[in-house]
Amino acid sequence: MSHSTDTHARPASMRLHPTLVMIWVLLAAALLTHLIPAGQFKRLGKLVVPGSYHVVDKVSGPAALFALAPPSSKDKPARAASLVSLVSVIPAGLIKTAPLIFMVMFVGGMFAVMRATGAIDAGIDRLLHATAGNLYVLTPVLMLTIALGSTFLGFISEYLVIIPIVLVIAQRMGLPNLFAMAVVGVAAKVGYIASVTNPVALGVAQPLAGLPVFSGMAPRLGVFALFLSVGVAFVLLYLRRVAPKDIKATAEHLPAARLTPRQTAVLFCLLAGCVALVIGAQVWDWGNPQLAAFYVALTVLIAVVGDLKPAQTADLFVEGMKSMTLAGLLIGLAAAVEIMLRDSQVLDTIIANATSLASGHAAPVVANALMVIEMALDVAIPSVSGKATLSIPILAPIAQASGLGGQTLIIAFLMGSGLMNMITPTSGMLLAYLATSKVGYGEWVRFVAPLLAILLVLAVAILALASVRL
């Protein structure tokens, strides 16, 4: 059985190159700016004022297409995308997401340095040898740990550190790279779908809905347990399908060489670094710039402890960064889509038209309509907190008028954002996960589509129940 990934399984002429996927998405967004009327909500700071949407004049067609300057969100009248903006929006997206891009690239550099010490490979070999390669135990434990961090603490970018480790496990056991993406990606995304105390999502969404932060935890905890059980079962079924028949024998033949004192110290540094990440994110509110700086500092510490020469460390770090170049480009392209829609002043129109479809129906229908709206918005605004700032003030009055409780609105918001974010091509973090695990976007969508369909059916039923109970 072949375990090759998309990029190696197909001829070069048939590859669904992720860069081309993003270019097509960007072109589609540019077309929308010519087809959709421009409009704006009034804003108080970053928050929109419900009911304040109004159409604004817009220049479209050839006059806008061949303009010599890209559109701006301050233009009066608004302007649709131009040929110039198709090019200029790409560096704008790279600049906007520069902290995330460099954080991702520094993670690549750090792991190249760490792997050169031999600590990662030796530690994983010992782990697999000690557990007889029982991935049917290791996989649920890993996924539960990752999902708990995501649902309670809001971790997502922090798990870029975990993917290379799981990737080595997959390679050692003769599994495809997709296994690493499945373990980390499914667990992390499920945690976000049913955020129990995730401060990134709930800290913004619940106050905007007029609710105390972290209130209504019990139903979300139930959703988390259900969805994680389904996700773990799905990944284990995939493991059963792709695992070599002699997987236990493979583990038994792995070398059980002892870790050297320096390798043990390197692994301790990694463990201490993970603890520091938790503290930094929760206590000091670290963002991408602080995380990027932390990875540089951790790299230096690992190189010193691992007895790597300065020149060797520099070469390894640069090579590791190079391996993340594609991820950085994709993140910038994803941000370019949102910039194009925002600068042409059609993003508010999309939101206004979508929300108008939800009003005037029975509560269960409205609850699910709110989820669908959030799913649609996720393509244009992959950021959970950013989408909450824009959508919750508009959706809350609709939910209230339909007799929906605030907690139901929050569940609809979380499910819509989380489910779609499993496949959103404009999600910079999803693209970073895929690049780190060396999995193609098309391969990932084909793999996760059945799970997404199952979770979507469950979400529809849960929201229908919540609309009459919460």
Short mmCIF file of C-alpha atoms in Angstrom, two decimals:
data_model
loop_
_atom_site.label_atom_id
_atom_site.label_comp_id
_atom_site.label_asym_id
_atom_site.label_seq_id
_atom_site.Cartn_x
_atom_site.Cartn_y
_atom_site.Cartn_z
CA MET A 1 0.00 0.00 0.00
CA SER A 2 1.32 3.39 -0.95
CA HIS A 3 1.45 6.05 1.75
CA SER A 4 2.53 8.93 -0.45
CA THR A 5 0.85 12.28 -0.15
CA ASP A 6 -0.99 14.26 -2.82
CA THR A 7 2.07 16.08 -4.06
CA HIS A 8 3.90 12.81 -4.80
CA ALA A 9 0.98 10.61 -5.84
CA ARG A 10 0.01 12.66 -8.90
CA PRO A 11 1.91 13.80 -11.97
CA ALA A 12 3.11 17.40 -11.78
CA SER A 13 0.62 18.47 -14.43
CA MET A 14 -2.32 17.19 -12.30
CA ARG A 15 -1.34 18.54 -8.90
CA LEU A 16 -3.79 20.77 -7.06
CA HIS A 17 -1.06 23.18 -5.99
CA PRO A 18 -2.13 25.06 -2.86
CA THR A 19 -0.81 28.36 -4.22
CA LEU A 20 -3.02 28.01 -7.31
CA VAL A 21 -6.01 27.18 -5.09
CA MET A 22 -5.50 30.44 -3.22
CA ILE A 23 -5.05 32.39 -6.46
CA TRP A 24 -8.39 31.05 -7.71
CA VAL A 25 -10.03 32.04 -4.42
CA LEU A 26 -8.51 35.51 -4.76
CA LEU A 27 -9.83 35.83 -8.32
CA ALA A 28 -13.29 34.75 -7.15
CA ALA A 29 -13.19 37.40 -4.42
CA ALA A 30 -12.19 40.03 -7.00
CA LEU A 31 -15.16 39.02 -9.18
CA LEU A 32 -17.51 39.34 -6.20
CA THR A 33 -16.40 42.94 -5.65
CA HIS A 34 -17.81 43.76 -9.10
CA LEU A 35 -21.07 41.81 -8.64
CA ILE A 36 -22.02 42.73 -5.06
CA PRO A 37 -23.16 46.25 -4.12
CA ALA A 38 -20.96 48.17 -1.72
CA GLY A 39 -22.31 49.01 1.70
CA GLN A 40 -21.32 49.83 5.24
CA PHE A 41 -22.44 49.48 8.84
CA LYS A 42 -21.86 52.30 11.24
CA ARG A 43 -19.28 51.33 13.83
CA LEU A 44 -18.48 52.17 17.42
CA GLY A 45 -14.81 51.36 17.50
CA LYS A 46 -14.56 47.85 16.03
CA LEU A 47 -18.18 46.96 16.78
CA VAL A 48 -20.92 47.34 14.19
CA VAL A 49 -24.21 49.06 15.05
CA PRO A 50 -27.14 46.70 14.31
CA GLY A 51 -29.62 48.06 11.76
CA SER A 52 -27.19 50.70 10.52
CA TYR A 53 -26.33 49.08 7.19
CA HIS A 54 -26.66 51.34 4.16
CA VAL A 55 -25.68 51.00 0.52
CA VAL A 56 -22.92 53.28 -0.74
CA ASP A 57 -22.08 54.33 -4.27
CA LYS A 58 -19.58 52.11 -6.04
CA VAL A 59 -17.56 52.24 -9.25
CA SER A 60 -17.35 48.84 -10.95
CA GLY A 61 -16.82 47.41 -14.41
CA PRO A 62 -14.02 48.58 -16.72
CA ALA A 63 -13.58 51.91 -14.93
CA ALA A 64 -12.66 50.11 -11.72
CA LEU A 65 -10.94 47.12 -13.33
CA PHE A 66 -8.39 49.24 -15.19
CA ALA A 67 -7.85 51.86 -12.47
CA LEU A 68 -4.20 52.63 -11.80
CA ALA A 69 -4.56 52.42 -7.99
CA PRO A 70 -6.04 49.67 -5.83
CA PRO A 71 -9.30 50.40 -3.96
CA SER A 72 -9.30 51.58 -0.37
CA SER A 73 -11.88 51.10 2.39
CA LYS A 74 -11.97 54.93 2.66
CA ASP A 75 -12.84 55.55 -1.00
CA LYS A 76 -15.96 57.61 -1.75
CA PRO A 77 -17.46 56.23 -3.90
CA ALA A 78 -16.28 52.69 -3.25
CA ARG A 79 -14.39 50.89 -6.00
CA ALA A 80 -14.39 47.26 -7.09
CA ALA A 81 -11.10 45.39 -7.41
CA SER A 82 -8.71 46.42 -10.15
CA LEU A 83 -6.05 44.49 -12.00
CA VAL A 84 -3.52 46.42 -9.97
CA SER A 85 -5.15 45.32 -6.72
CA LEU A 86 -4.89 41.66 -7.74
CA VAL A 87 -1.13 42.11 -7.46
CA SER A 88 -0.85 44.70 -4.70
CA VAL A 89 -3.15 42.84 -2.31
CA ILE A 90 -0.70 39.92 -2.09
CA PRO A 91 2.13 41.86 -0.41
CA ALA A 92 -0.52 43.62 1.68
CA GLY A 93 -1.67 40.22 2.95
CA LEU A 94 1.91 39.16 3.67
CA ILE A 95 2.53 42.37 5.61
CA LYS A 96 -0.70 42.02 7.61
CA THR A 97 0.14 38.46 8.66
CA ALA A 98 3.91 38.94 9.01
CA PRO A 99 3.95 38.08 12.75
CA LEU A 100 2.15 34.78 12.08
CA ILE A 101 4.31 34.01 9.04
CA PHE A 102 7.56 34.52 10.92
CA MET A 103 6.25 32.57 13.90
CA VAL A 104 5.52 29.62 11.61
CA MET A 105 8.91 29.88 9.91
CA PHE A 106 10.73 30.07 13.24
CA VAL A 107 8.94 26.89 14.36
CA GLY A 108 10.39 25.19 11.27
CA GLY A 109 13.85 26.51 12.10
CA MET A 110 13.60 25.41 15.73
CA PHE A 111 12.65 21.84 14.85
CA ALA A 112 15.41 21.55 12.27
CA VAL A 113 17.88 22.45 15.02
CA MET A 114 16.21 20.15 17.56
CA ARG A 115 16.14 17.19 15.20
CA ALA A 116 19.86 17.62 14.50
CA THR A 117 20.51 16.87 18.18
CA GLY A 118 18.92 13.42 17.70
CA ALA A 119 16.70 13.95 20.75
CA ILE A 120 13.36 13.86 18.93
CA ASP A 121 14.07 10.66 16.98
CA ALA A 122 15.62 8.87 19.95
CA GLY A 123 12.83 9.90 22.29
CA ILE A 124 10.11 8.77 19.89
CA ASP A 125 11.87 5.46 19.22
CA ARG A 126 11.97 4.76 22.95
CA LEU A 127 8.32 5.75 23.35
CA LEU A 128 7.17 3.47 20.53
CA HIS A 129 9.39 0.63 21.72
CA ALA A 130 8.09 0.93 25.29
CA THR A 131 4.44 0.94 24.18
CA ALA A 132 4.96 -1.78 21.55
CA GLY A 133 3.77 0.72 18.96
CA ASN A 134 0.20 0.63 20.26
CA LEU A 135 -1.07 3.66 18.35
CA TYR A 136 -4.64 2.70 19.26
CA VAL A 137 -3.77 3.90 22.76
CA LEU A 138 -1.36 6.71 21.92
CA THR A 139 -3.69 8.32 19.37
CA PRO A 140 -6.68 8.89 21.72
CA VAL A 141 -4.36 10.13 24.47
CA LEU A 142 -2.69 12.62 22.13
CA MET A 143 -6.00 13.81 20.70
CA LEU A 144 -7.59 14.23 24.14
CA THR A 145 -4.62 16.27 25.37
CA ILE A 146 -4.65 18.52 22.30
CA ALA A 147 -8.43 18.98 22.37
CA LEU A 148 -8.41 19.90 26.07
CA GLY A 149 -5.86 22.64 25.44
CA SER A 150 -7.93 23.94 22.55
CA THR A 151 -11.36 23.90 24.22
CA PHE A 152 -10.27 25.23 27.62
CA LEU A 153 -7.29 27.49 26.79
CA GLY A 154 -7.84 28.40 23.14
CA PHE A 155 -4.60 26.85 21.90
CA ILE A 156 -4.26 26.53 18.13
CA SER A 157 -1.03 28.10 16.85
CA GLU A 158 0.83 26.51 19.76
CA TYR A 159 0.18 23.08 18.24
CA LEU A 160 2.45 23.79 15.31
CA VAL A 161 5.13 22.58 17.74
CA ILE A 162 3.37 19.22 18.10
CA ILE A 163 2.86 18.41 14.42
CA PRO A 164 6.54 17.66 13.60
CA ILE A 165 6.73 15.28 16.57
CA VAL A 166 3.62 13.35 15.49
CA LEU A 167 4.98 13.41 11.93
CA VAL A 168 8.12 11.59 13.08
CA ILE A 169 5.93 9.01 14.85
CA ALA A 170 4.02 8.47 11.59
CA GLN A 171 7.23 8.04 9.61
CA ARG A 172 8.66 5.61 12.15
CA MET A 173 5.55 3.45 11.96
CA GLY A 174 5.23 3.51 8.19
CA LEU A 175 2.14 5.71 8.18
CA PRO A 176 1.27 8.53 5.76
CA ASN A 177 1.91 12.14 6.72
CA LEU A 178 -1.87 12.59 6.82
CA PHE A 179 -1.90 10.70 10.12
CA ALA A 180 -0.04 13.55 11.84
CA MET A 181 -2.41 16.14 10.40
CA ALA A 182 -5.42 14.04 11.39
CA VAL A 183 -4.33 13.63 15.01
CA VAL A 184 -3.48 17.28 15.60
CA GLY A 185 -5.88 18.95 13.18
CA VAL A 186 -9.04 17.07 14.12
CA ALA A 187 -8.39 17.35 17.87
CA ALA A 188 -7.57 21.06 17.77
CA LYS A 189 -10.53 21.94 15.54
CA VAL A 190 -12.99 19.89 17.61
CA GLY A 191 -11.81 21.77 20.68
CA TYR A 192 -12.71 25.05 19.00
CA ILE A 193 -16.08 23.79 17.72
CA ALA A 194 -17.23 23.20 21.31
CA SER A 195 -15.18 25.79 23.18
CA VAL A 196 -15.87 25.28 26.88
CA THR A 197 -13.76 28.12 28.28
CA ASN A 198 -11.75 29.11 25.20
CA PRO A 199 -10.90 32.75 25.98
CA VAL A 200 -10.07 33.60 22.36
CA ALA A 201 -13.61 32.86 21.20
CA LEU A 202 -15.79 33.23 24.29
CA GLY A 203 -13.94 36.23 25.70
CA VAL A 204 -15.15 38.23 22.70
CA ALA A 205 -18.40 36.53 21.67
CA GLN A 206 -20.22 36.15 24.98
CA PRO A 207 -19.96 39.79 26.17
CA LEU A 208 -21.17 40.94 22.74
CA ALA A 209 -24.20 38.64 23.18
CA GLY A 210 -24.87 40.12 26.63
CA LEU A 211 -23.68 37.01 28.49
CA PRO A 212 -21.10 36.55 31.26
CA VAL A 213 -17.82 35.17 29.96
CA PHE A 214 -17.61 31.35 30.24
CA SER A 215 -21.30 31.05 31.19
CA GLY A 216 -23.31 28.09 29.85
CA MET A 217 -20.38 25.65 30.04
CA ALA A 218 -22.44 22.50 30.69
CA PRO A 219 -24.04 22.10 27.21
CA ARG A 220 -20.77 22.99 25.47
CA LEU A 221 -18.94 20.40 27.56
CA GLY A 222 -21.46 17.81 26.41
CA VAL A 223 -20.95 18.83 22.78
CA PHE A 224 -17.18 18.64 23.28
CA ALA A 225 -17.37 15.09 24.66
CA LEU A 226 -19.65 13.94 21.81
CA PHE A 227 -17.68 15.58 19.00
CA LEU A 228 -14.30 14.47 20.34
CA SER A 229 -15.53 10.87 20.64
CA VAL A 230 -16.64 10.97 17.01
CA GLY A 231 -13.35 12.57 15.94
CA VAL A 232 -11.20 10.03 17.76
CA ALA A 233 -13.23 7.12 16.34
CA PHE A 234 -12.87 8.58 12.85
CA VAL A 235 -9.08 8.86 13.13
CA LEU A 236 -8.78 5.37 14.61
CA LEU A 237 -10.79 3.93 11.70
CA TYR A 238 -8.42 5.72 9.33
CA LEU A 239 -5.44 4.32 11.27
CA ARG A 240 -6.86 0.82 10.98
CA ARG A 241 -7.20 1.27 7.22
CA VAL A 242 -3.70 2.60 6.50
CA ALA A 243 -1.55 0.96 9.20
CA PRO A 244 0.85 -1.74 7.96
CA LYS A 245 -0.23 -5.26 8.93
CA ASP A 246 3.07 -5.75 10.75
CA ILE A 247 2.87 -2.45 12.66
CA LYS A 248 3.59 -4.13 16.01
CA ALA A 249 6.59 -5.90 14.57
CA THR A 250 7.79 -2.56 13.24
CA ALA A 251 7.68 -1.12 16.75
CA GLU A 252 9.45 -4.12 18.26
CA HIS A 253 12.34 -3.74 15.81
CA LEU A 254 12.84 -0.05 16.56
CA PRO A 255 16.14 0.64 18.32
CA ALA A 256 15.84 1.02 22.07
CA ALA A 257 19.10 2.91 22.47
CA ARG A 258 19.34 5.06 25.55
CA LEU A 259 19.05 8.80 25.32
CA THR A 260 22.33 10.57 25.93
CA PRO A 261 22.40 13.09 28.78
CA ARG A 262 22.41 15.94 26.25
CA GLN A 263 19.44 14.49 24.35
CA THR A 264 17.54 14.10 27.62
CA ALA A 265 18.33 17.72 28.45
CA VAL A 266 17.09 18.82 25.01
CA LEU A 267 13.77 17.04 25.55
CA PHE A 268 13.51 18.67 28.96
CA CYS A 269 14.04 22.05 27.29
CA LEU A 270 11.18 21.26 24.91
CA LEU A 271 8.91 20.27 27.80
CA ALA A 272 9.84 23.41 29.73
CA GLY A 273 9.20 25.42 26.56
CA CYS A 274 5.67 23.99 26.27
CA VAL A 275 4.98 24.98 29.88
CA ALA A 276 6.32 28.46 29.16
CA LEU A 277 3.99 28.71 26.15
CA VAL A 278 0.99 28.00 28.35
CA ILE A 279 2.06 30.58 30.92
CA GLY A 280 2.94 33.18 28.30
CA ALA A 281 -0.37 32.79 26.46
CA GLN A 282 -2.53 32.83 29.59
CA VAL A 283 -0.69 35.20 31.93
CA TRP A 284 1.07 37.62 29.60
CA ASP A 285 -1.30 37.33 26.62
CA TRP A 286 1.43 36.47 24.14
CA GLY A 287 0.56 37.00 20.50
CA ASN A 288 2.35 35.89 17.35
CA PRO A 289 5.28 38.37 17.72
CA GLN A 290 6.01 37.17 21.26
CA LEU A 291 5.67 33.52 20.21
CA ALA A 292 8.08 34.08 17.31
CA ALA A 293 10.64 35.62 19.66
CA PHE A 294 10.17 32.75 22.10
CA TYR A 295 10.92 30.15 19.41
CA VAL A 296 14.14 31.95 18.53
CA ALA A 297 15.21 31.96 22.18
CA LEU A 298 14.27 28.28 22.57
CA THR A 299 16.29 27.45 19.46
CA VAL A 300 19.40 29.05 20.96
CA LEU A 301 18.89 27.15 24.21
CA ILE A 302 18.45 23.83 22.39
CA ALA A 303 21.57 24.43 20.30
CA VAL A 304 23.65 25.15 23.40
CA VAL A 305 22.30 22.19 25.36
CA GLY A 306 22.60 19.92 22.31
CA ASP A 307 26.24 20.98 21.73
CA LEU A 308 25.67 22.25 18.18
CA LYS A 309 28.23 24.62 16.69
CA PRO A 310 27.02 28.19 15.95
CA ALA A 311 27.55 27.93 12.19
CA GLN A 312 25.81 24.54 12.08
CA THR A 313 22.90 25.93 14.09
CA ALA A 314 22.53 28.89 11.74
CA ASP A 315 22.51 26.65 8.66
CA LEU A 316 19.95 24.30 10.21
CA PHE A 317 17.71 27.16 11.30
CA VAL A 318 17.71 28.71 7.83
CA GLU A 319 16.97 25.34 6.20
CA GLY A 320 14.09 24.80 8.61
CA MET A 321 12.70 28.24 7.78
CA LYS A 322 12.93 27.43 4.07
CA SER A 323 10.72 24.38 4.61
CA MET A 324 7.98 26.74 5.84
CA THR A 325 8.19 29.23 2.96
CA LEU A 326 5.12 27.78 1.25
CA ALA A 327 3.15 27.98 4.49
CA GLY A 328 4.08 31.65 4.86
CA LEU A 329 3.03 32.46 1.30
CA LEU A 330 -0.32 30.70 1.74
CA ILE A 331 -1.02 32.57 4.98
CA GLY A 332 -0.39 35.88 3.20
CA LEU A 333 -2.61 34.89 0.27
CA ALA A 334 -5.42 33.93 2.65
CA ALA A 335 -5.26 37.36 4.30
CA ALA A 336 -5.29 39.00 0.88
CA VAL A 337 -8.82 37.70 0.25
CA GLU A 338 -10.23 39.48 3.31
CA ILE A 339 -8.32 42.67 2.44
CA MET A 340 -9.74 42.68 -1.09
CA LEU A 341 -13.35 42.32 0.12
CA ARG A 342 -12.88 44.90 2.85
CA ASP A 343 -11.17 47.51 0.66
CA SER A 344 -13.90 47.22 -1.97
CA GLN A 345 -16.48 47.72 0.83
CA VAL A 346 -18.55 44.64 -0.02
CA LEU A 347 -17.85 42.65 3.17
CA ASP A 348 -20.58 44.43 5.14
CA THR A 349 -23.00 43.78 2.28
CA ILE A 350 -22.31 40.05 2.45
CA ILE A 351 -23.02 40.10 6.17
CA ALA A 352 -26.19 42.20 5.85
CA ASN A 353 -27.66 40.00 3.11
CA ALA A 354 -26.80 36.79 4.96
CA THR A 355 -28.36 37.91 8.23
CA SER A 356 -31.57 39.05 6.53
CA LEU A 357 -32.20 35.43 5.49
CA ALA A 358 -32.28 34.23 9.10
CA SER A 359 -35.09 36.39 10.45
CA GLY A 360 -38.79 35.55 10.50
CA HIS A 361 -38.54 31.74 10.89
CA ALA A 362 -39.15 29.21 13.64
CA ALA A 363 -36.53 29.07 16.38
CA PRO A 364 -34.87 25.77 15.27
CA VAL A 365 -34.61 27.08 11.70
CA VAL A 366 -33.13 30.38 12.86
CA ALA A 367 -30.61 28.63 15.11
CA ASN A 368 -29.31 26.56 12.20
CA ALA A 369 -29.45 29.54 9.86
CA LEU A 370 -27.16 31.43 12.24
CA MET A 371 -24.70 28.54 12.09
CA VAL A 372 -24.80 28.54 8.27
CA ILE A 373 -24.17 32.30 8.24
CA GLU A 374 -21.12 31.86 10.44
CA MET A 375 -19.88 29.10 8.15
CA ALA A 376 -20.19 31.39 5.14
CA LEU A 377 -18.47 34.27 6.92
CA ASP A 378 -15.59 31.98 7.89
CA VAL A 379 -14.33 32.00 4.30
CA ALA A 380 -14.05 35.79 4.29
CA ILE A 381 -13.06 36.21 7.95
CA PRO A 382 -11.27 33.08 9.29
CA SER A 383 -10.40 34.80 12.59
CA VAL A 384 -12.81 33.65 15.31
CA SER A 385 -12.49 36.80 17.39
CA GLY A 386 -12.68 39.04 14.31
CA LYS A 387 -15.82 37.29 13.10
CA ALA A 388 -17.40 37.61 16.56
CA THR A 389 -16.77 41.36 16.60
CA LEU A 390 -18.45 41.75 13.24
CA SER A 391 -21.30 39.24 13.36
CA ILE A 392 -22.53 38.83 16.96
CA PRO A 393 -23.87 42.42 17.32
CA ILE A 394 -25.95 41.84 14.17
CA LEU A 395 -27.07 38.29 14.92
CA ALA A 396 -27.96 38.83 18.58
CA PRO A 397 -31.11 40.92 17.88
CA ILE A 398 -32.24 38.37 15.26
CA ALA A 399 -31.77 35.53 17.76
CA GLN A 400 -33.64 37.45 20.46
CA ALA A 401 -36.55 38.30 18.15
CA SER A 402 -36.84 34.61 17.24
CA GLY A 403 -36.99 33.55 20.88
CA LEU A 404 -33.48 32.07 20.96
CA GLY A 405 -31.44 32.26 24.14
CA GLY A 406 -28.01 33.84 24.11
CA GLN A 407 -26.29 30.51 24.78
CA THR A 408 -27.88 29.02 21.66
CA LEU A 409 -26.48 31.91 19.63
CA ILE A 410 -23.01 31.22 21.06
CA ILE A 411 -23.23 27.51 20.21
CA ALA A 412 -24.33 28.39 16.66
CA PHE A 413 -21.43 30.84 16.38
CA LEU A 414 -18.88 28.31 17.63
CA MET A 415 -20.16 25.45 15.49
CA GLY A 416 -20.39 27.54 12.34
CA SER A 417 -16.89 28.92 12.82
CA GLY A 418 -15.31 25.66 13.92
CA LEU A 419 -16.87 23.31 11.38
CA MET A 420 -16.07 25.45 8.37
CA ASN A 421 -12.60 26.22 9.67
CA MET A 422 -11.73 22.54 9.23
CA ILE A 423 -11.60 23.14 5.47
CA THR A 424 -11.58 26.93 4.96
CA PRO A 425 -8.97 27.62 2.25
CA THR A 426 -8.48 31.15 3.59
CA SER A 427 -7.54 29.97 7.10
CA GLY A 428 -3.87 30.83 7.53
CA MET A 429 -3.51 28.47 10.50
CA LEU A 430 -5.06 25.53 8.63
CA LEU A 431 -2.66 26.14 5.75
CA ALA A 432 0.23 26.32 8.21
CA TYR A 433 -0.84 22.97 9.71
CA LEU A 434 -0.97 21.40 6.25
CA ALA A 435 2.41 22.78 5.24
CA THR A 436 4.01 21.64 8.50
CA SER A 437 2.60 18.13 8.16
CA LYS A 438 3.43 18.06 4.42
CA VAL A 439 -0.15 17.27 3.43
CA GLY A 440 -1.88 18.70 0.37
CA TYR A 441 -5.07 20.75 0.76
CA GLY A 442 -7.01 18.48 -1.61
CA GLU A 443 -5.87 15.38 0.26
CA TRP A 444 -6.99 16.90 3.57
CA VAL A 445 -10.44 17.89 2.26
CA ARG A 446 -11.04 14.40 0.87
CA PHE A 447 -10.03 12.87 4.20
CA VAL A 448 -12.00 15.14 6.54
CA ALA A 449 -15.16 15.56 4.43
CA PRO A 450 -16.96 12.48 5.86
CA LEU A 451 -16.17 13.60 9.43
CA LEU A 452 -17.35 17.11 8.64
CA ALA A 453 -20.62 15.74 7.28
CA ILE A 454 -21.21 13.66 10.43
CA LEU A 455 -20.45 16.58 12.73
CA LEU A 456 -22.67 18.89 10.68
CA VAL A 457 -25.65 16.53 11.04
CA LEU A 458 -25.03 16.35 14.79
CA ALA A 459 -24.72 20.16 14.95
CA VAL A 460 -28.09 20.63 13.22
CA ALA A 461 -29.77 18.32 15.74
CA ILE A 462 -28.01 19.93 18.71
CA LEU A 463 -29.01 23.44 17.64
CA ALA A 464 -32.62 22.38 17.08
CA LEU A 465 -32.67 20.96 20.61
CA ALA A 466 -30.87 23.96 22.09
CA SER A 467 -33.34 26.37 20.48
CA VAL A 468 -36.16 24.99 22.65
CA ARG A 469 -34.14 24.15 25.77
CA LEU A 470 -31.58 26.95 26.30
#
